Amino acid sequence: DTKYFHPPSPEERQRVREKFGFEEKDLVCTLVGRLNWIKGHDVLIDAVRQMRTALPEITLKCLFAGSGDREKQIKEYAFAGEDDSDCFLFAGHMKDMREVYWTSDIFALPSRSEGFALVVAEAMCCGIVPIRTPGAGSMDQIEEGKTGYIVPFDDAEALSKAIQKLVNKDFRLQMGKQCAEYASSVFDLELMVKKTVELYCECSGMETK
């Protein structure tokens, strides 16, 4: 629903950043998904740690939205180091997912197995650049270097390097604009319904009205 998922106004972004406790200088990388190892939370955590070493001048924050049966183990993994307490934030289940996207700068989904990943399309509609693994739907969503990046499965180093490509704010915002334009033109609800009906009619020999 591109009327619901859209890039935030400056006021909307400021409101949600304050809600989550992020400063404007913070680079926020978000993963939305159930708290289960299959979503690759550990891969993103490792990538963030590598990023901190590579670019210590960047204040990188990692936001996890969702709940699940591996919450305890994933939190233990995230908070294993002395420098981790101020870096990782677990928001739990969110009623309004726009707030998660609007507070974010980068969207990461390093899943070990994935379908179309609707959350990627939602993030793109909100103008957030996605980085995901090559599961189902990745090629439909991402044109490499234009509407995001695709990284190999279980490769924290590749994920860290992809995040580093988006440190430059002007570059990131320009790509985010491209993401929103592409997602709105391809994944819009009414448009997809129309195209699906047309496809069924074409296959059955019926004419659309």
CSV table of C-alpha atoms in Angstrom, one decimal:
chain,number,residue,atom,x,y,z
A,1,ASP,CA,0.0,0.0,0.0
A,2,THR,CA,2.0,2.9,-1.3
A,3,LYS,CA,-0.4,5.4,0.2
A,4,TYR,CA,0.6,4.0,3.7
A,5,PHE,CA,4.2,3.1,3.1
A,6,HIS,CA,5.9,6.3,1.8
A,7,PRO,CA,9.0,8.3,2.5
A,8,PRO,CA,8.7,10.3,5.7
A,9,SER,CA,8.4,14.1,6.0
A,10,PRO,CA,11.3,15.7,8.0
A,11,GLU,CA,8.8,16.1,10.9
A,12,GLU,CA,7.8,12.4,10.7
A,13,ARG,CA,11.5,11.3,10.7
A,14,GLN,CA,12.4,13.6,13.5
A,15,ARG,CA,9.5,12.3,15.6
A,16,VAL,CA,10.4,8.6,15.2
A,17,ARG,CA,14.1,9.2,15.7
A,18,GLU,CA,13.4,10.8,19.0
A,19,LYS,CA,11.0,8.0,19.9
A,20,PHE,CA,13.7,5.4,19.4
A,21,GLY,CA,16.4,7.6,21.0
A,22,PHE,CA,18.5,8.0,17.8
A,23,GLU,CA,20.4,11.2,17.1
A,24,GLU,CA,20.6,12.6,13.6
A,25,LYS,CA,24.3,11.7,13.3
A,26,ASP,CA,23.5,8.0,14.0
A,27,LEU,CA,23.6,5.7,11.0
A,28,VAL,CA,20.7,3.3,11.7
A,29,CYS,CA,20.7,-0.2,10.1
A,30,THR,CA,17.5,-2.1,10.6
A,31,LEU,CA,16.4,-5.8,10.4
A,32,VAL,CA,12.7,-6.6,10.5
A,33,GLY,CA,11.8,-10.2,11.0
A,34,ARG,CA,11.0,-12.8,13.6
A,35,LEU,CA,13.8,-13.5,16.1
A,36,ASN,CA,15.1,-16.7,14.6
A,37,TRP,CA,18.5,-17.6,13.3
A,38,ILE,CA,17.1,-18.2,9.9
A,39,LYS,CA,16.7,-14.4,9.5
A,40,GLY,CA,20.5,-13.9,9.9
A,41,HIS,CA,20.5,-11.7,13.0
A,42,ASP,CA,24.0,-13.1,13.8
A,43,VAL,CA,25.3,-12.2,10.4
A,44,LEU,CA,24.2,-8.6,10.8
A,45,ILE,CA,25.6,-8.4,14.3
A,46,ASP,CA,29.0,-9.6,13.0
A,47,ALA,CA,28.8,-7.2,10.1
A,48,VAL,CA,28.1,-4.3,12.5
A,49,ARG,CA,31.1,-5.3,14.6
A,50,GLN,CA,33.3,-5.4,11.5
A,51,MET,CA,31.9,-2.0,10.5
A,52,ARG,CA,32.8,-0.5,13.9
A,53,THR,CA,36.4,-1.6,13.4
A,54,ALA,CA,36.6,-0.4,9.8
A,55,LEU,CA,35.0,3.0,10.4
A,56,PRO,CA,35.2,3.8,14.1
A,57,GLU,CA,34.2,7.4,13.4
A,58,ILE,CA,30.7,6.3,12.2
A,59,THR,CA,28.1,6.0,15.0
A,60,LEU,CA,26.3,2.9,13.7
A,61,LYS,CA,23.2,1.7,15.5
A,62,CYS,CA,21.4,-1.6,14.7
A,63,LEU,CA,17.6,-1.8,15.2
A,64,PHE,CA,15.9,-5.2,15.4
A,65,ALA,CA,12.1,-5.2,15.1
A,66,GLY,CA,10.1,-8.4,15.7
A,67,SER,CA,9.7,-11.2,18.2
A,68,GLY,CA,10.4,-14.9,18.2
A,69,ASP,CA,11.4,-18.1,19.9
A,70,ARG,CA,15.2,-17.3,19.7
A,71,GLU,CA,15.0,-13.9,21.3
A,72,LYS,CA,17.0,-14.8,24.4
A,73,GLN,CA,19.8,-16.5,22.4
A,74,ILE,CA,20.0,-13.6,19.8
A,75,LYS,CA,20.2,-11.0,22.5
A,76,GLU,CA,22.9,-12.9,24.3
A,77,TYR,CA,24.8,-13.0,21.0
A,78,ALA,CA,24.3,-9.3,20.4
A,79,PHE,CA,25.3,-8.1,23.8
A,80,ALA,CA,28.4,-10.4,24.2
A,81,GLY,CA,30.9,-7.6,23.9
A,82,GLU,CA,31.7,-4.5,26.0
A,83,ASP,CA,30.9,-2.1,23.1
A,84,ASP,CA,27.6,-3.7,22.2
A,85,SER,CA,25.2,-2.4,24.8
A,86,ASP,CA,24.8,1.0,23.1
A,87,CYS,CA,24.8,-0.4,19.6
A,88,PHE,CA,22.0,-2.9,19.4
A,89,LEU,CA,18.3,-2.1,20.1
A,90,PHE,CA,15.5,-4.7,20.2
A,91,ALA,CA,12.2,-3.0,19.6
A,92,GLY,CA,10.0,-6.1,19.8
A,93,HIS,CA,6.7,-6.3,17.9
A,94,MET,CA,5.7,-3.0,16.3
A,95,LYS,CA,2.1,-2.0,15.5
A,96,ASP,CA,3.1,0.7,13.0
A,97,MET,CA,6.0,-0.6,10.9
A,98,ARG,CA,6.3,2.8,9.2
A,99,GLU,CA,8.0,4.1,12.3
A,100,VAL,CA,10.7,1.4,12.0
A,101,TYR,CA,11.3,2.3,8.3
A,102,TRP,CA,11.2,6.0,8.9
A,103,THR,CA,13.8,5.9,11.6
A,104,SER,CA,16.1,3.8,9.5
A,105,ASP,CA,18.9,4.7,7.0
A,106,ILE,CA,19.6,1.2,5.7
A,107,PHE,CA,17.5,-2.0,5.7
A,108,ALA,CA,19.3,-5.3,6.0
A,109,LEU,CA,17.8,-8.8,5.6
A,110,PRO,CA,20.6,-11.4,5.6
A,111,SER,CA,18.2,-14.3,5.7
A,112,ARG,CA,19.4,-17.8,5.2
A,113,SER,CA,16.1,-18.7,3.5
A,114,GLU,CA,13.5,-16.2,2.3
A,115,GLY,CA,10.5,-15.7,0.1
A,116,PHE,CA,9.6,-12.5,-1.7
A,117,ALA,CA,10.3,-10.6,1.6
A,118,LEU,CA,7.5,-8.1,1.7
A,119,VAL,CA,9.4,-6.1,4.3
A,120,VAL,CA,12.0,-5.2,1.7
A,121,ALA,CA,9.3,-3.8,-0.6
A,122,GLU,CA,7.8,-1.8,2.3
A,123,ALA,CA,11.2,-0.4,3.2
A,124,MET,CA,11.9,0.6,-0.4
A,125,CYS,CA,8.5,2.4,-0.6
A,126,CYS,CA,9.7,4.4,2.4
A,127,GLY,CA,12.9,5.4,0.7
A,128,ILE,CA,15.2,3.1,2.6
A,129,VAL,CA,18.0,1.3,0.7
A,130,PRO,CA,17.8,-2.5,1.2
A,131,ILE,CA,20.7,-5.0,1.4
A,132,ARG,CA,19.5,-8.7,1.3
A,133,THR,CA,20.7,-12.2,0.4
A,134,PRO,CA,19.8,-13.8,-2.9
A,135,GLY,CA,16.7,-15.6,-1.8
A,136,ALA,CA,13.4,-15.6,-3.7
A,137,GLY,CA,12.3,-12.3,-5.0
A,138,SER,CA,15.7,-10.6,-4.6
A,139,MET,CA,16.2,-10.1,-8.4
A,140,ASP,CA,12.6,-8.6,-8.6
A,141,GLN,CA,13.4,-6.1,-5.9
A,142,ILE,CA,17.0,-5.1,-6.3
A,143,GLU,CA,19.0,-3.8,-9.3
A,144,GLU,CA,22.5,-4.0,-7.9
A,145,GLY,CA,23.9,-0.6,-7.0
A,146,LYS,CA,20.7,1.2,-8.1
A,147,THR,CA,18.0,0.0,-5.8
A,148,GLY,CA,20.1,-1.8,-3.2
A,149,TYR,CA,22.6,-4.6,-2.9
A,150,ILE,CA,22.5,-8.4,-2.8
A,151,VAL,CA,25.1,-10.1,-0.7
A,152,PRO,CA,26.0,-13.9,-0.4
A,153,PHE,CA,24.4,-16.0,2.4
A,154,ASP,CA,26.3,-16.1,5.7
A,155,ASP,CA,28.8,-13.5,4.6
A,156,ALA,CA,29.2,-10.9,7.3
A,157,GLU,CA,32.2,-9.3,5.6
A,158,ALA,CA,30.2,-8.7,2.3
A,159,LEU,CA,27.3,-7.3,4.3
A,160,SER,CA,29.7,-5.0,6.2
A,161,LYS,CA,31.2,-3.7,2.9
A,162,ALA,CA,27.7,-3.1,1.5
A,163,ILE,CA,26.8,-1.0,4.5
A,164,GLN,CA,30.0,0.9,4.2
A,165,LYS,CA,29.0,1.9,0.6
A,166,LEU,CA,26.0,3.7,2.1
A,167,VAL,CA,27.8,5.8,4.7
A,168,ASN,CA,27.8,8.8,2.4
A,169,LYS,CA,24.5,10.5,3.1
A,170,ASP,CA,24.0,12.2,-0.3
A,171,PHE,CA,24.7,8.9,-2.1
A,172,ARG,CA,22.4,7.0,0.3
A,173,LEU,CA,19.5,9.5,-0.1
A,174,GLN,CA,19.8,9.5,-3.9
A,175,MET,CA,19.6,5.7,-3.9
A,176,GLY,CA,16.7,5.8,-1.4
A,177,LYS,CA,14.8,8.1,-3.8
A,178,GLN,CA,15.4,5.5,-6.6
A,179,CYS,CA,14.2,2.7,-4.3
A,180,ALA,CA,11.0,4.6,-3.5
A,181,GLU,CA,10.3,5.4,-7.2
A,182,TYR,CA,11.0,1.9,-8.3
A,183,ALA,CA,9.0,0.2,-5.6
A,184,SER,CA,6.0,2.5,-6.0
A,185,SER,CA,5.9,1.8,-9.8
A,186,VAL,CA,6.3,-1.9,-9.5
A,187,PHE,CA,4.9,-3.1,-6.2
A,188,ASP,CA,1.9,-0.7,-5.8
A,189,LEU,CA,-1.1,-2.7,-4.5
A,190,GLU,CA,-3.6,-1.6,-7.1
A,191,LEU,CA,-1.1,-2.0,-9.9
A,192,MET,CA,-0.2,-5.5,-8.9
A,193,VAL,CA,-3.8,-6.5,-8.6
A,194,LYS,CA,-4.5,-5.1,-12.0
A,195,LYS,CA,-1.5,-6.9,-13.6
A,196,THR,CA,-2.5,-10.2,-11.8
A,197,VAL,CA,-6.1,-10.0,-13.2
A,198,GLU,CA,-4.7,-9.2,-16.6
A,199,LEU,CA,-2.4,-12.2,-16.5
A,200,TYR,CA,-5.3,-14.6,-15.5
A,201,CYS,CA,-7.5,-13.2,-18.2
A,202,GLU,CA,-4.7,-13.6,-20.8
A,203,CYS,CA,-4.2,-17.2,-19.8
A,204,SER,CA,-7.9,-18.0,-19.8
A,205,GLY,CA,-8.6,-16.1,-23.1
A,206,MET,CA,-10.9,-13.6,-21.4
A,207,GLU,CA,-10.8,-9.9,-22.0
A,208,THR,CA,-10.3,-7.4,-19.1
A,209,LYS,CA,-12.7,-4.5,-18.7
